[in-house]
């Protein structure tokens, strides 16, 4: 995390990203005991899962039907560009849904 902060500090125009990084305490909105794959994802990719990402991933997981059930819940959500939809949330879902 220190490396990320130093890198952001050295890059002009990245003040907002630096402030966002400093505001994150880590594991905000999720517990590593419940989602160990998310902790591995953070370490492997050198990023911190933000609370909004964890909240959305949990909502998507909760909306899925249990195995063998015909019930489904539709869910629509919107995030801005650069909020980690592809690089963070999709791998979080893949890790949580992986079976083995």
PDB file of C-alpha atoms in Angstrom:
ATOM      1  CA  UNK A   1       0.000   0.000   0.000  1.00  0.00           C
ATOM      2  CA  UNK A   2       2.854   2.344   0.803  1.00  0.00           C
ATOM      3  CA  UNK A   3       4.254   1.812  -2.695  1.00  0.00           C
ATOM      4  CA  UNK A   4       0.894   2.642  -4.271  1.00  0.00           C
ATOM      5  CA  UNK A   5       0.633   5.827  -2.211  1.00  0.00           C
ATOM      6  CA  UNK A   6       4.166   6.909  -3.083  1.00  0.00           C
ATOM      7  CA  UNK A   7       3.523   6.218  -6.764  1.00  0.00           C
ATOM      8  CA  UNK A   8       0.306   8.265  -6.696  1.00  0.00           C
ATOM      9  CA  UNK A   9       2.082  11.058  -4.860  1.00  0.00           C
ATOM     10  CA  UNK A  10       4.768  11.184  -7.557  1.00  0.00           C
ATOM     11  CA  UNK A  11       2.233  11.337 -10.418  1.00  0.00           C
ATOM     12  CA  UNK A  12       0.897  14.807 -11.194  1.00  0.00           C
ATOM     13  CA  UNK A  13      -2.876  15.022 -11.363  1.00  0.00           C
ATOM     14  CA  UNK A  14      -3.435  11.916  -9.206  1.00  0.00           C
ATOM     15  CA  UNK A  15      -4.362  13.747  -6.005  1.00  0.00           C
ATOM     16  CA  UNK A  16      -7.939  12.421  -6.002  1.00  0.00           C
ATOM     17  CA  UNK A  17      -6.726   8.832  -6.411  1.00  0.00           C
ATOM     18  CA  UNK A  18      -4.221   9.358  -3.594  1.00  0.00           C
ATOM     19  CA  UNK A  19      -6.915  10.718  -1.271  1.00  0.00           C
ATOM     20  CA  UNK A  20      -9.169   7.764  -2.115  1.00  0.00           C
ATOM     21  CA  UNK A  21      -6.343   5.329  -1.366  1.00  0.00           C
ATOM     22  CA  UNK A  22      -5.548   7.008   1.948  1.00  0.00           C
ATOM     23  CA  UNK A  23      -9.219   6.976   2.963  1.00  0.00           C
ATOM     24  CA  UNK A  24      -9.441   3.195   2.635  1.00  0.00           C
ATOM     25  CA  UNK A  25      -8.619   1.326   5.824  1.00  0.00           C
ATOM     26  CA  UNK A  26      -8.630  -2.083   4.175  1.00  0.00           C
ATOM     27  CA  UNK A  27     -11.218  -4.868   4.304  1.00  0.00           C
ATOM     28  CA  UNK A  28     -13.949  -2.247   4.558  1.00  0.00           C
ATOM     29  CA  UNK A  29     -17.333  -3.839   3.908  1.00  0.00           C
ATOM     30  CA  UNK A  30     -16.100  -7.441   3.920  1.00  0.00           C
ATOM     31  CA  UNK A  31     -14.284  -9.936   6.144  1.00  0.00           C
ATOM     32  CA  UNK A  32     -11.283 -11.967   4.950  1.00  0.00           C
ATOM     33  CA  UNK A  33     -12.569 -14.952   6.956  1.00  0.00           C
ATOM     34  CA  UNK A  34     -15.717 -14.951   4.841  1.00  0.00           C
ATOM     35  CA  UNK A  35     -14.031 -14.236   1.475  1.00  0.00           C
ATOM     36  CA  UNK A  36     -10.383 -15.407   1.595  1.00  0.00           C
ATOM     37  CA  UNK A  37     -10.227 -15.295  -2.217  1.00  0.00           C
ATOM     38  CA  UNK A  38     -10.762 -11.522  -2.052  1.00  0.00           C
ATOM     39  CA  UNK A  39      -7.756 -11.139   0.224  1.00  0.00           C
ATOM     40  CA  UNK A  40      -5.630 -13.128  -2.234  1.00  0.00           C
ATOM     41  CA  UNK A  41      -6.979 -10.941  -5.050  1.00  0.00           C
ATOM     42  CA  UNK A  42      -5.876  -7.802  -3.180  1.00  0.00           C
ATOM     43  CA  UNK A  43      -2.385  -9.116  -2.501  1.00  0.00           C
ATOM     44  CA  UNK A  44      -1.833 -10.528  -5.999  1.00  0.00           C
ATOM     45  CA  UNK A  45      -2.975  -7.345  -7.735  1.00  0.00           C
ATOM     46  CA  UNK A  46      -1.635  -4.749  -5.281  1.00  0.00           C
ATOM     47  CA  UNK A  47      -4.919  -2.979  -4.725  1.00  0.00           C
ATOM     48  CA  UNK A  48      -7.368  -2.452  -1.904  1.00  0.00           C
ATOM     49  CA  UNK A  49     -10.993  -3.454  -2.388  1.00  0.00           C
ATOM     50  CA  UNK A  50     -13.070  -0.367  -1.653  1.00  0.00           C
ATOM     51  CA  UNK A  51     -16.288  -0.502   0.357  1.00  0.00           C
ATOM     52  CA  UNK A  52     -18.463   0.329  -2.666  1.00  0.00           C
ATOM     53  CA  UNK A  53     -16.890  -2.561  -4.600  1.00  0.00           C
ATOM     54  CA  UNK A  54     -17.406  -5.006  -1.720  1.00  0.00           C
ATOM     55  CA  UNK A  55     -21.004  -3.839  -1.257  1.00  0.00           C
ATOM     56  CA  UNK A  56     -21.831  -4.276  -4.938  1.00  0.00           C
ATOM     57  CA  UNK A  57     -20.158  -7.690  -5.115  1.00  0.00           C
ATOM     58  CA  UNK A  58     -22.117  -8.863  -2.056  1.00  0.00           C
ATOM     59  CA  UNK A  59     -25.380  -7.557  -3.560  1.00  0.00           C
ATOM     60  CA  UNK A  60     -24.680  -9.423  -6.792  1.00  0.00           C
ATOM     61  CA  UNK A  61     -23.832 -12.613  -4.904  1.00  0.00           C
ATOM     62  CA  UNK A  62     -26.960 -12.312  -2.762  1.00  0.00           C
ATOM     63  CA  UNK A  63     -29.160 -11.811  -5.841  1.00  0.00           C
ATOM     64  CA  UNK A  64     -28.077 -15.111  -7.370  1.00  0.00           C
ATOM     65  CA  UNK A  65     -30.365 -18.099  -6.993  1.00  0.00           C
ATOM     66  CA  UNK A  66     -29.159 -20.959  -4.813  1.00  0.00           C
ATOM     67  CA  UNK A  67     -28.032 -24.037  -6.719  1.00  0.00           C
ATOM     68  CA  UNK A  68     -30.984 -26.119  -7.807  1.00  0.00           C
ATOM     69  CA  UNK A  69     -33.455 -23.270  -7.316  1.00  0.00           C
ATOM     70  CA  UNK A  70     -35.475 -21.721 -10.100  1.00  0.00           C
ATOM     71  CA  UNK A  71     -35.816 -18.406  -8.253  1.00  0.00           C
ATOM     72  CA  UNK A  72     -33.778 -15.461  -9.457  1.00  0.00           C
ATOM     73  CA  UNK A  73     -33.633 -11.808  -8.485  1.00  0.00           C
ATOM     74  CA  UNK A  74     -32.826  -9.148 -11.036  1.00  0.00           C
ATOM     75  CA  UNK A  75     -30.338  -6.480 -10.034  1.00  0.00           C
ATOM     76  CA  UNK A  76     -29.235  -3.366 -11.854  1.00  0.00           C
ATOM     77  CA  UNK A  77     -26.420  -1.160 -10.660  1.00  0.00           C
ATOM     78  CA  UNK A  78     -24.317   1.588 -12.162  1.00  0.00           C
ATOM     79  CA  UNK A  79     -20.725   2.587 -11.451  1.00  0.00           C
ATOM     80  CA  UNK A  80     -18.672   5.310 -13.082  1.00  0.00           C
ATOM     81  CA  UNK A  81     -15.689   4.627 -15.305  1.00  0.00           C
ATOM     82  CA  UNK A  82     -12.631   3.680 -13.282  1.00  0.00           C
ATOM     83  CA  UNK A  83     -14.586   2.316 -10.314  1.00  0.00           C
ATOM     84  CA  UNK A  84     -13.212  -1.205 -10.778  1.00  0.00           C
ATOM     85  CA  UNK A  85     -16.041  -3.038 -12.481  1.00  0.00           C
ATOM     86  CA  UNK A  86     -13.808  -5.163 -14.707  1.00  0.00           C
ATOM     87  CA  UNK A  87     -10.522  -5.209 -12.800  1.00  0.00           C
ATOM     88  CA  UNK A  88     -11.936  -5.664  -9.292  1.00  0.00           C
ATOM     89  CA  UNK A  89     -15.608  -6.643  -9.050  1.00  0.00           C
ATOM     90  CA  UNK A  90     -15.688  -9.329 -11.765  1.00  0.00           C
ATOM     91  CA  UNK A  91     -12.617 -11.130 -10.294  1.00  0.00           C
ATOM     92  CA  UNK A  92     -14.209 -10.834  -6.828  1.00  0.00           C
ATOM     93  CA  UNK A  93     -17.344 -12.563  -8.102  1.00  0.00           C
ATOM     94  CA  UNK A  94     -15.336 -15.205  -9.928  1.00  0.00           C
ATOM     95  CA  UNK A  95     -13.347 -15.968  -6.790  1.00  0.00           C
ATOM     96  CA  UNK A  96     -16.440 -16.149  -4.612  1.00  0.00           C
ATOM     97  CA  UNK A  97     -18.315 -18.389  -7.060  1.00  0.00           C
ATOM     98  CA  UNK A  98     -15.397 -20.691  -7.916  1.00  0.00           C
ATOM     99  CA  UNK A  99     -16.064 -24.280  -6.983  1.00  0.00           C
ATOM    100  CA  UNK A 100     -12.741 -25.854  -6.175  1.00  0.00           C
TER     101      UNK A 100
END
